[in-house]
Coordinates of C-alpha atoms in Angstrom, one line a residue:
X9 CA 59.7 2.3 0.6
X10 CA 62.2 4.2 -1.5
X11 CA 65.3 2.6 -2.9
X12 CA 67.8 4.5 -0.3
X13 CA 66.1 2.7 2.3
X14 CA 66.4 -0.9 0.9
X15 CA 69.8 -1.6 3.2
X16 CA 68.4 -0.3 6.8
X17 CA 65.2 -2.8 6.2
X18 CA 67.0 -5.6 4.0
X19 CA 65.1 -5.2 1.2
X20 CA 68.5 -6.2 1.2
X21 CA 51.2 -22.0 -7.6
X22 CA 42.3 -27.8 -7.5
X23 CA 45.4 -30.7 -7.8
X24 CA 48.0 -31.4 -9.9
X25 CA 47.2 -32.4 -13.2
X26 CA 44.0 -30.6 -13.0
X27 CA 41.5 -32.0 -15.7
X28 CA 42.7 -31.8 -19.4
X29 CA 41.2 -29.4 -21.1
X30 CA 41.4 -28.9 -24.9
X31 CA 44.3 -26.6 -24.6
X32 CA 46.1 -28.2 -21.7
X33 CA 48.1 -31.6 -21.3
X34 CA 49.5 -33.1 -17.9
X35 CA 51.6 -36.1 -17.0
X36 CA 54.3 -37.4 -15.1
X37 CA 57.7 -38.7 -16.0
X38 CA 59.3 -41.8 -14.6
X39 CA 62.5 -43.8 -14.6
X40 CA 62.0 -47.3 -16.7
X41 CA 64.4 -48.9 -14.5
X42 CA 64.1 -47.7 -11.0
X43 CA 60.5 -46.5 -11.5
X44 CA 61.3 -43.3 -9.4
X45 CA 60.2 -39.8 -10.9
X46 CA 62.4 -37.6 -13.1
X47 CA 62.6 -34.0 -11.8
X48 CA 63.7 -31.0 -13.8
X49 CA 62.9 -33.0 -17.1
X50 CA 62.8 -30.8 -20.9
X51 CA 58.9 -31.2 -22.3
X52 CA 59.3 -29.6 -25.4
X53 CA 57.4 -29.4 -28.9
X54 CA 59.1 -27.8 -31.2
X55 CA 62.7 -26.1 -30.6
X56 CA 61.9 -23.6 -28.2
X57 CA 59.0 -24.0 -26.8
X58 CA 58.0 -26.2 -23.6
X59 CA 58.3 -26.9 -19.9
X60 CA 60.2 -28.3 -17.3
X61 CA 58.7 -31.2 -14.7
X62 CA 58.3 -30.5 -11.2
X63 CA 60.3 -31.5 -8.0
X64 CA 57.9 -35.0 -8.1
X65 CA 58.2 -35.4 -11.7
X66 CA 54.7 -33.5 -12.8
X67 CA 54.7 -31.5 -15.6
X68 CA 51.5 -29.3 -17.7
X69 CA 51.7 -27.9 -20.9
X70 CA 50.0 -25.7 -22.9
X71 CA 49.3 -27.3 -26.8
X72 CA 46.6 -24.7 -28.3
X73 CA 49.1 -23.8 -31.0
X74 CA 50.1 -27.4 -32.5
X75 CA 48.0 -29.3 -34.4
X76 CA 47.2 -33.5 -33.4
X77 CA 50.0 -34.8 -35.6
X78 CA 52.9 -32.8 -33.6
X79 CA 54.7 -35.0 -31.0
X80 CA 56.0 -33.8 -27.4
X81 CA 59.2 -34.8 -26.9
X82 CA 60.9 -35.9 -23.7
X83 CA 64.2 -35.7 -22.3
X84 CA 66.1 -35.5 -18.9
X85 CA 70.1 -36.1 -18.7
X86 CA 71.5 -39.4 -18.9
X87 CA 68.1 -41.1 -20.6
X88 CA 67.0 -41.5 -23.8
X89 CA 64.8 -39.0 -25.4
X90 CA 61.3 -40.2 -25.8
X91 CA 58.8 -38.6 -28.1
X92 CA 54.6 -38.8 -28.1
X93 CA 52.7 -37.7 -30.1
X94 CA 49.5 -35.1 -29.7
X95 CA 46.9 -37.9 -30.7
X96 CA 48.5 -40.6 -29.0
X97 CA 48.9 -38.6 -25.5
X98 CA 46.6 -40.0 -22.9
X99 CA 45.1 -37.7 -20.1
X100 CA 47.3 -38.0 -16.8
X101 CA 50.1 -40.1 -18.8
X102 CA 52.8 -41.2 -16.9
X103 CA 55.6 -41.8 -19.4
X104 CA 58.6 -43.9 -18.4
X105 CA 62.3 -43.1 -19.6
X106 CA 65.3 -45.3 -20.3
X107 CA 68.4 -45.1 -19.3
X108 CA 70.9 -44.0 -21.8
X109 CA 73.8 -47.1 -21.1
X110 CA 74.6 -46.6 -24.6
X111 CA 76.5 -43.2 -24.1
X112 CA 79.3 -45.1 -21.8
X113 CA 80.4 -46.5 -25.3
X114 CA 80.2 -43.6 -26.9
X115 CA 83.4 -42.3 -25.1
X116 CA 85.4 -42.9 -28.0
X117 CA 83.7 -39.4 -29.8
X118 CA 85.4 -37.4 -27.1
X119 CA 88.4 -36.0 -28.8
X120 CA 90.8 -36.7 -26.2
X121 CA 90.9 -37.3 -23.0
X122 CA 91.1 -33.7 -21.1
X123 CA 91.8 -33.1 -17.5
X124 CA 90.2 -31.4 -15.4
X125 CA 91.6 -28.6 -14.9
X126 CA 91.8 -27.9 -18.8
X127 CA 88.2 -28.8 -19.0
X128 CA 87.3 -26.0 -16.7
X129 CA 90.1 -23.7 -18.3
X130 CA 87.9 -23.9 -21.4
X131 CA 84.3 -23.4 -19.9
X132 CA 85.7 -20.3 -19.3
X133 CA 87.3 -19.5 -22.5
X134 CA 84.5 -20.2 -24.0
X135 CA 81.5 -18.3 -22.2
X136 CA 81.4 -15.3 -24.0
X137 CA 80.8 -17.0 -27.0
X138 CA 78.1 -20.0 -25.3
X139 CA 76.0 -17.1 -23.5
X140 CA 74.7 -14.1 -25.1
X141 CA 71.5 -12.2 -24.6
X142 CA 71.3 -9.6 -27.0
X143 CA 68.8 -9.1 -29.0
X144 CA 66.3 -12.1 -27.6
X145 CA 62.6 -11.9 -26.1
X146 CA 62.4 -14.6 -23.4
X147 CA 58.7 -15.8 -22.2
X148 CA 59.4 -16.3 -18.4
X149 CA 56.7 -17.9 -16.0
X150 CA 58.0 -17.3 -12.3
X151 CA 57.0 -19.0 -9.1
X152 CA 58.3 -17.3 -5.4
X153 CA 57.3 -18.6 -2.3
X154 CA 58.3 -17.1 1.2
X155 CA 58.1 -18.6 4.7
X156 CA 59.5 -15.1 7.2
X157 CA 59.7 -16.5 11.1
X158 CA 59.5 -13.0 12.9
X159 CA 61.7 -14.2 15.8
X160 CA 61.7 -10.3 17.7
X161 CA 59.6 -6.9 17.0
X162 CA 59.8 -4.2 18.6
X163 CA 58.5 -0.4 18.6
X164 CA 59.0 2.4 20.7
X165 CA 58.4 6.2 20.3
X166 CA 60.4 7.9 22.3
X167 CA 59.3 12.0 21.2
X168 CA 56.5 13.0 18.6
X169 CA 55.2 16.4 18.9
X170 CA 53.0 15.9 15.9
X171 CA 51.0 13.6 18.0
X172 CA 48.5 15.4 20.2
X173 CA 47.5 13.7 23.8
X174 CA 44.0 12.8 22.2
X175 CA 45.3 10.8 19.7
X176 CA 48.5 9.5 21.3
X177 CA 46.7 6.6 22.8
X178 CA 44.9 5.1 20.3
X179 CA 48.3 5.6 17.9
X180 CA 50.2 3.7 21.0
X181 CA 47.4 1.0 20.9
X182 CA 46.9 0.7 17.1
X183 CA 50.9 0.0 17.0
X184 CA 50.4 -2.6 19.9
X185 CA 47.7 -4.3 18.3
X186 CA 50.6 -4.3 14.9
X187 CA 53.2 -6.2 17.2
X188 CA 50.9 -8.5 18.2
X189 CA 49.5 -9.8 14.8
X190 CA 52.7 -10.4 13.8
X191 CA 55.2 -10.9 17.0
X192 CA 56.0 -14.9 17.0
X193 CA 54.6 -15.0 14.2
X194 CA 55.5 -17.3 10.6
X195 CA 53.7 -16.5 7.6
X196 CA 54.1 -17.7 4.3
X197 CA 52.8 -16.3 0.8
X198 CA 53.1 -17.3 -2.8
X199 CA 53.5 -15.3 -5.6
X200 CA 52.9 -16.4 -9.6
X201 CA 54.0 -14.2 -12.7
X202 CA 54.0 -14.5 -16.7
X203 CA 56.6 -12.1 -18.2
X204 CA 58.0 -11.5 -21.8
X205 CA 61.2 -9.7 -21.4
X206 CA 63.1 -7.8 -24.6
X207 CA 66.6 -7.6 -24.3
X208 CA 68.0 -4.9 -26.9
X209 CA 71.5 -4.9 -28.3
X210 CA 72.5 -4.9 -24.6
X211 CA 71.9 -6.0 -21.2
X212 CA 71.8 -2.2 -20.5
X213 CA 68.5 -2.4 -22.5
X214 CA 65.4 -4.2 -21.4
X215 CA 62.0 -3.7 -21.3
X216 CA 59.4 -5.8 -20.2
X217 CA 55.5 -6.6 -20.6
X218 CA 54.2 -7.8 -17.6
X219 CA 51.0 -10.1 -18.8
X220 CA 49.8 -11.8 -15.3
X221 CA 50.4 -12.0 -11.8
X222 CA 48.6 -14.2 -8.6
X223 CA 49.6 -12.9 -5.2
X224 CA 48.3 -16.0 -2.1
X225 CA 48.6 -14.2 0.9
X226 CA 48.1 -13.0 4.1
X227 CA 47.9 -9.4 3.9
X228 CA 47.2 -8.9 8.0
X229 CA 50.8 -9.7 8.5
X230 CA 54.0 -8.5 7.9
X231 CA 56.2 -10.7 5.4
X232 CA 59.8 -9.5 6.7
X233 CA 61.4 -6.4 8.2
X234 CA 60.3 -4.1 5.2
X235 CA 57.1 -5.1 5.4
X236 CA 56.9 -4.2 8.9
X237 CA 58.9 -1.3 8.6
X238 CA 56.4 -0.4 6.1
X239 CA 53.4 -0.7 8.4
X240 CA 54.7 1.1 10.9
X241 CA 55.3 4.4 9.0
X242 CA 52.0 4.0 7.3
X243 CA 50.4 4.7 10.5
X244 CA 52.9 7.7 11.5
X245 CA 51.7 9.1 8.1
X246 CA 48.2 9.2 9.1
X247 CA 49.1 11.4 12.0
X248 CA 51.4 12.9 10.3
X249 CA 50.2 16.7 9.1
X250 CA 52.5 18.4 7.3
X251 CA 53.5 19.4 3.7
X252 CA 57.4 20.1 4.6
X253 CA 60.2 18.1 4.2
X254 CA 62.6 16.4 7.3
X255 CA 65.7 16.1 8.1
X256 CA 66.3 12.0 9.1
X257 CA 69.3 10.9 11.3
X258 CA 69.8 7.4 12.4
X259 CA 72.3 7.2 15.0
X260 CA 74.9 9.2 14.4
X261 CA 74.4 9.2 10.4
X262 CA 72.4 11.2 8.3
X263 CA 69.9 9.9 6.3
X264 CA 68.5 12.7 4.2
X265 CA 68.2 16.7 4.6
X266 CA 64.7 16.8 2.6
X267 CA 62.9 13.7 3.1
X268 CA 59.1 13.8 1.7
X269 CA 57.8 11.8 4.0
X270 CA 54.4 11.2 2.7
X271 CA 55.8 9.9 -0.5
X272 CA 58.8 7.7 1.3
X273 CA 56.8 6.4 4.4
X274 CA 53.0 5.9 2.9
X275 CA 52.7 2.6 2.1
X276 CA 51.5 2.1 -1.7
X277 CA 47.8 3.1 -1.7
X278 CA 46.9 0.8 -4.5
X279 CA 48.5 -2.4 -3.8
X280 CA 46.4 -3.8 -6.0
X281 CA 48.5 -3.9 -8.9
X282 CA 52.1 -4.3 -9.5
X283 CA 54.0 -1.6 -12.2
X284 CA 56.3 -2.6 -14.7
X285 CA 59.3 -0.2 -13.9
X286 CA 59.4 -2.5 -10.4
X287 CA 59.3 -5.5 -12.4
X288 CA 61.3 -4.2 -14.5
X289 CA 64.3 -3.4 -12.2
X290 CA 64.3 -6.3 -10.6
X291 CA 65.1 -8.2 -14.1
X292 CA 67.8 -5.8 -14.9
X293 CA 69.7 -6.9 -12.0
X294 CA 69.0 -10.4 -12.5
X295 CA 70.1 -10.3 -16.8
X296 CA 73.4 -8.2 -15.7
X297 CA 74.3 -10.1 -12.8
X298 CA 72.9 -13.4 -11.6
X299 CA 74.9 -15.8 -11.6
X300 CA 72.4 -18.8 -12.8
X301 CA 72.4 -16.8 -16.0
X302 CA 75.9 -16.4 -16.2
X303 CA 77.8 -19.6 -15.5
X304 CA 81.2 -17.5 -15.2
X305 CA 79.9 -16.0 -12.0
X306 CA 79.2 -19.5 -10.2
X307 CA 82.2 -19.0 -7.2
X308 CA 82.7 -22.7 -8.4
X309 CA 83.2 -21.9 -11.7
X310 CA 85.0 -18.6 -11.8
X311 CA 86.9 -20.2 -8.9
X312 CA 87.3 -23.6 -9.6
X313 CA 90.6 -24.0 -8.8
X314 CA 89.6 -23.8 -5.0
X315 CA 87.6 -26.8 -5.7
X316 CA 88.4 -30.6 -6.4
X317 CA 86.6 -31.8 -8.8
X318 CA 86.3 -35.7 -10.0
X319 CA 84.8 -36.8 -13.1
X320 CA 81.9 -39.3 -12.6
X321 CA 80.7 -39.9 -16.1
X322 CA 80.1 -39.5 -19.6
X323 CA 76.8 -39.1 -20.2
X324 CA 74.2 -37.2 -23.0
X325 CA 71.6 -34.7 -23.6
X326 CA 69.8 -33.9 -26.2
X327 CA 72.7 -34.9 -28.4
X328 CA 75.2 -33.3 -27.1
X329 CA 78.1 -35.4 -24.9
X330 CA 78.0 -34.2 -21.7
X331 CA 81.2 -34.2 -19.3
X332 CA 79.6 -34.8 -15.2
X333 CA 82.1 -33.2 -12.7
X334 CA 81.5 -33.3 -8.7
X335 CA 83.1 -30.5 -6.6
X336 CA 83.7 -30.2 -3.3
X337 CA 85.6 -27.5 -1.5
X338 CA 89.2 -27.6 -1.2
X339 CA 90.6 -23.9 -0.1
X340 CA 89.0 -21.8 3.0
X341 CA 87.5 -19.3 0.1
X342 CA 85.7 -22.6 -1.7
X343 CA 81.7 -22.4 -0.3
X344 CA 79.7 -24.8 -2.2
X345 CA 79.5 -28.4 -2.9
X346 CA 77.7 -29.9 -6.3
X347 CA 77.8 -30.8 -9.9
X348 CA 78.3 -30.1 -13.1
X349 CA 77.7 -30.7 -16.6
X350 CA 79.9 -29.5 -19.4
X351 CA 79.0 -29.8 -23.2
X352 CA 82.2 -31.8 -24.5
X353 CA 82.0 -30.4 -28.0
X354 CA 81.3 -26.3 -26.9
X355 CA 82.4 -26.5 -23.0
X356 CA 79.3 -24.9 -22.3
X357 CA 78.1 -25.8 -18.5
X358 CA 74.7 -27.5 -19.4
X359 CA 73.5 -28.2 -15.5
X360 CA 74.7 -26.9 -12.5
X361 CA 73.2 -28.2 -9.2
X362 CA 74.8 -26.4 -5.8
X363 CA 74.8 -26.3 -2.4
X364 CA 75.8 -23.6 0.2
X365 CA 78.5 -26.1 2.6
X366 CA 77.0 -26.6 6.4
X367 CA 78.4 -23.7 8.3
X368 CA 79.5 -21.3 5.5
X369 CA 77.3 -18.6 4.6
X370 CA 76.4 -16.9 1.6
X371 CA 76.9 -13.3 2.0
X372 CA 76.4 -11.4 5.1
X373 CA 77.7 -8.6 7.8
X374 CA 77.6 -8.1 10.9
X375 CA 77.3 -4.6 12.2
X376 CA 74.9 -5.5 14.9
X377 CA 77.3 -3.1 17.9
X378 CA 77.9 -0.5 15.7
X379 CA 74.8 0.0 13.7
X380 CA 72.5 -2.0 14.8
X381 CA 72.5 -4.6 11.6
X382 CA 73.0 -8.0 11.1
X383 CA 72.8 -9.9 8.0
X384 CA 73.4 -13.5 7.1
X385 CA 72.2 -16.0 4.3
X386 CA 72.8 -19.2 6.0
X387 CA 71.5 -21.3 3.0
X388 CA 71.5 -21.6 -0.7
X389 CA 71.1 -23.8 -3.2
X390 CA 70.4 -23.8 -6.9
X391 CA 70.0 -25.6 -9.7
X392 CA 69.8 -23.9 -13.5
X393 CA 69.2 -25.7 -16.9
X394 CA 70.8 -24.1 -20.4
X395 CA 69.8 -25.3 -24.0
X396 CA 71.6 -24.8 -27.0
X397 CA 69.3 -22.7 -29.5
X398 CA 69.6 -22.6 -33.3
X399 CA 72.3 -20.1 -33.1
X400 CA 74.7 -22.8 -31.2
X401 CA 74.8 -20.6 -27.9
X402 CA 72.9 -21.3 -24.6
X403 CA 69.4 -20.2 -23.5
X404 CA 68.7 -20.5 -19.8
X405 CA 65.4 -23.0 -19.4
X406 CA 65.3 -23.5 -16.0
X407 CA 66.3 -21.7 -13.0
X408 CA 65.5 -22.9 -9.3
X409 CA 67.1 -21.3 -5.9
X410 CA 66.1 -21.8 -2.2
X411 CA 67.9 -19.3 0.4
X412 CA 67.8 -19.1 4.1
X413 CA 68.1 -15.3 5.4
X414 CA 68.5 -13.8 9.0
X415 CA 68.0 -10.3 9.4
X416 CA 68.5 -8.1 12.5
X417 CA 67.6 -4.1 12.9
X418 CA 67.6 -2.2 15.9
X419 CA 67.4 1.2 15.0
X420 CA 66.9 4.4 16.6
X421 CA 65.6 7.3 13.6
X422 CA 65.0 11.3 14.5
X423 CA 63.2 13.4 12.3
X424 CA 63.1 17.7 12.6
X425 CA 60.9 18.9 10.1
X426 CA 62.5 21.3 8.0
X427 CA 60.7 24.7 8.4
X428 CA 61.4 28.3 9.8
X429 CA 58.9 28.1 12.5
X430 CA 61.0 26.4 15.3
X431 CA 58.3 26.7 17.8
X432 CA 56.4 24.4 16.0
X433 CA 58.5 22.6 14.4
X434 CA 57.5 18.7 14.3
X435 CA 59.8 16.4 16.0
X436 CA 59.8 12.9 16.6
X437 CA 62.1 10.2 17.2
X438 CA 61.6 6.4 17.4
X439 CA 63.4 2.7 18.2
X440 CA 62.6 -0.1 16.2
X441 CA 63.7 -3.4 16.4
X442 CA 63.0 -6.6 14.2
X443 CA 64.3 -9.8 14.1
X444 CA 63.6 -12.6 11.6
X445 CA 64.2 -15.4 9.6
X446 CA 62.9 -15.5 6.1
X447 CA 63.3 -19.1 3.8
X448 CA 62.9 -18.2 0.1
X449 CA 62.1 -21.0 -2.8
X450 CA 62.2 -19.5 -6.6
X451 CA 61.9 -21.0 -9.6
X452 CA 62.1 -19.7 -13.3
X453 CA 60.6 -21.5 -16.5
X454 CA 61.6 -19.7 -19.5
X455 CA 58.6 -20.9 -21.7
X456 CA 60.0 -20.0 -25.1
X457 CA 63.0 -17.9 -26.4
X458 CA 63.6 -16.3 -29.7
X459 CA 65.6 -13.8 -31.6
X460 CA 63.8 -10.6 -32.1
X461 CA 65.1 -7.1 -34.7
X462 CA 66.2 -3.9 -33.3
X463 CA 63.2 -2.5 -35.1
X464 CA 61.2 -4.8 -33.0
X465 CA 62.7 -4.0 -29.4
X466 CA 62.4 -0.5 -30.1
X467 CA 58.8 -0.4 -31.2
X468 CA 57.8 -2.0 -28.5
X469 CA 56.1 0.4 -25.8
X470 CA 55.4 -0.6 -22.4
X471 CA 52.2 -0.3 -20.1
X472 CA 52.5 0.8 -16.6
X473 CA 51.7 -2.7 -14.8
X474 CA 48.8 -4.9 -13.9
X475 CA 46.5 -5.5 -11.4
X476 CA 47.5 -8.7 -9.1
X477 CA 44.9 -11.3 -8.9
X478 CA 44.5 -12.1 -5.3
X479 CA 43.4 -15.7 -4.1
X480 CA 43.2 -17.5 -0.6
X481 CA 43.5 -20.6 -2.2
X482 CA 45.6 -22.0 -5.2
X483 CA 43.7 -22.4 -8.5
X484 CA 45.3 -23.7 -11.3
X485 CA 42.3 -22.5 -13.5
X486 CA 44.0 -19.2 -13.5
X487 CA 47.0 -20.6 -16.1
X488 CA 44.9 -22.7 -18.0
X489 CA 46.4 -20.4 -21.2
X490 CA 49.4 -20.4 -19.8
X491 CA 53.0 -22.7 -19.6
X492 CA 53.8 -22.8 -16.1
X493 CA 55.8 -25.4 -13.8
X494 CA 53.3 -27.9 -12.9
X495 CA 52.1 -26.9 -8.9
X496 CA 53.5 -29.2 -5.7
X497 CA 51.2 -30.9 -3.3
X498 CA 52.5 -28.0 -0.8
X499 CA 51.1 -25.5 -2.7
X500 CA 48.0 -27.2 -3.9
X501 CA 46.8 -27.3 -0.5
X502 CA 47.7 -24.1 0.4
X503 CA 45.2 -21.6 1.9
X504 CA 44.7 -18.9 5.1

């Protein structure tokens, strides 16, 4: 579906540790003392190359490029950094951490003691100089799974003169048979990518080579309202016989004067693969304006004076002294709840873990009397990982969010095709309604990062996509030359 469409329909990853191969090591990390797993833990050989362990601790890696005598090295805030080597590392390790008690003496290296409030005057002071993108390429695996709840769905034509009597019932039926596959229904699908991304001497600048992608779904059902949406009109096209353009009103407001229907309602007939300019576009946004890779634009960080904050420690990571600030909110505008951790030396924010308060939302509107929309992201929570590089800025390594959506549409749209033969013109007009809730979970492992020329970004040339490998079931034989986040139980028994 076209980009002017996105707001009416809310467009708006065998087991873990699967065998060792030559190329591919797996463990899991552990605390010494309280022998429970360390999520979100840096595995890294070298500078900047490595992974991150899972939710439980799990963590795979890719070694095919190091030779037996380099050493994975270990590391997780507020332990002490642990280092294995290549030919010491046994199959299915599980490796146990200390706790770093040490760093509580350490205080002492902390210039002075700062308040809060001028600790979080110079985080942002200091971010245009601790994050900066230009000129990097940035090896991203990606991991999206969806869970929609289609809670209402409804569709109704109320006029279509394209549709002659002999065909009208078995469209009617075709569209029933639609509603029911998916009305009450919850489906949930899984989606795997490995992405370099060149940033040029801006974040206006960006291309991107799209290397692999694994889609586990169920393609017999609709994943939110788009998808629907998307459905729906596919089937109007097939009836649909005509080489002019419409005129498209919803309500009371007009849509388009010239809409090409076959090439804004056909679903994609390859689906098969997915293009780079999509991909593409999608990143854009993300490098210019999340806020996970922008610190500045965390509310509680931009904001944080409609927080109160408390300082619970001093701890360390990879050695750098590390300020650990709670926050709750303390003004009506204040959303979230969480921590943070702040570099003492650079007042770079390190970690950031959030929560969406219970009872605030997100982002939302509600023009469900006048329009017929309703919009509200009831959850959302996030946690995102930076590492100071060679340069002595910050490269994102680890990005997680999980959001809770509802979306409502009732919509009545009237199309008039656009042609000088009124007695024929086509004419059809149409309610639909969906209702649904959708529950998102993302996460993003930037592999490796690394500064790259001018002369490099511009010589670069970009293919048109790739085709999607589609599974029913998960198979982590598909990344075996890959770095990825090591798969949860939840996905590994995953299948339809």
């Amino acid at each position: 579906m076209q980009n002017k469409y996105a707001l009416l329909f809310f467009s708006l990853l065998c087991l873990t540790g699967f065998s060792v191969s030559a190329q591919q090591l797996t463990g899991k990390l552990f605390s010494k003392e309280t022998k429970e797993s360390i999520p979100y833990a840096a595995v890294q050989i070298g500078e900047n190359y490595g992974v991150i362990t899972n939710n439980e601790g799990e963590f795979q890696i890719n070694v095919d490029r190091f030779s037996a005598n380099d050493s994975l090295y270990f590391s997780s805030m507020g332990f002490v950094e642990q280092k294995i080597a290549l030919k010491d590392f046994q199959p299915k390790s599980s490796i146990y951490l200390k706790e770093d008690v040490s760093q509580l003496e350490n205080v002492f290296l902390v210039n002075r003691n700062l308040s809060i409030e001028e600790i979080m005057t110079k985080v942002n002071e200091n971010l245009d100089k601790n994050y900066t993108y230009s000129l990097k390429k940035f090896d991203i695996f990606s991991r999206k799974q969806s869970t929609t709840k289609v809670l209402d769905m409804e569709f109704e034509i109320n006029k279509a003169t394209f549709l002659d009597k002999s065909v009208r019932k078995d469209f009617n039926k075709s569209i029933d048979s639609l509603l029911n596959v998916n009305k009450n229904s919850t489906n949930t699908s899984y989606s795997e990518s490995y992405t370099q991304i060149f940033i040029g001497s801006s974040l206006d600048s960006l291309k991107v080579d799209l290397q692999k992608v694994t889609q586990l779904k169920d393609e017999t059902k609709a994943g939110d309202a788009e998808d629907f949406s998307s459905q729906v009109f596919e089937k109007i096209a097939k009836n649909l016989k005509s080489k002019n353009t419409f005129k498209v009103k919803s309500g009371l407001l007009p849509i388009d004067d010239s809409l090409e229907v076959g090439e804004s309602f056909r679903v994609k007939e390859n689906n098969d693969s997915l293009l780079t300019k999509d991909v593409k576009s999608t990143h854009a946004r993300s490098m210019k304006h999340s806020a996970n890779l922008h610190p500045g634009k965390l509310d509680f960080v931009e904001d944080f004076e409609a927080y109160d904050f408390t300082q619970e420690k001093i701890t360390g990571y990879q050695g750098e002294m590390v300020y650990v600030l709670n926050f709750i909110p303390r003004k009506g505008r204040a959303k979230y709840h969480g921590t943070l951790y702040i570099s003492s030396e650079t007042f770079a924010v390190i970690k950031a873990e959030y929560e969406l308060e219970e009872g605030e939302k997100a982002a939302g509107m509600n023009l469900k009397f006048l329009l017929g929309i309703k919009y509200r992201r009831n959850k959302n929570t996030g946690i995102v990982i930076f590492k100071k590089n060679a340069q002595n800025t910050y490269d994102p390594i680890y990005l997680k969010s999980s959001t809770q959506d509802y979306v409502y549409l009732n919509r009545s749209f009237k199309f008039k095709e656009n042609t000088d033969d009124r007695s024929n013109r086509i004419k059809f007009k149409f309610d639909l309604l969906v209702e649904n809730e959708s529950y998102t979970n993302q996460e993003l492992l930037i592999v490796k990062t690394e500064p790259i020329t001018a002369e490099t970004f511009n010589s670069f040339k970009e293919k048109e996509g790739v085709l999607i490998d589609k599974i029913k079931k998960y198979n982590a034989y598909i990344w075996k030359d890959y770095n990825i986040i090591s798969p949860e139980k939840d996905l590994q028994e995953f299948e339809y």
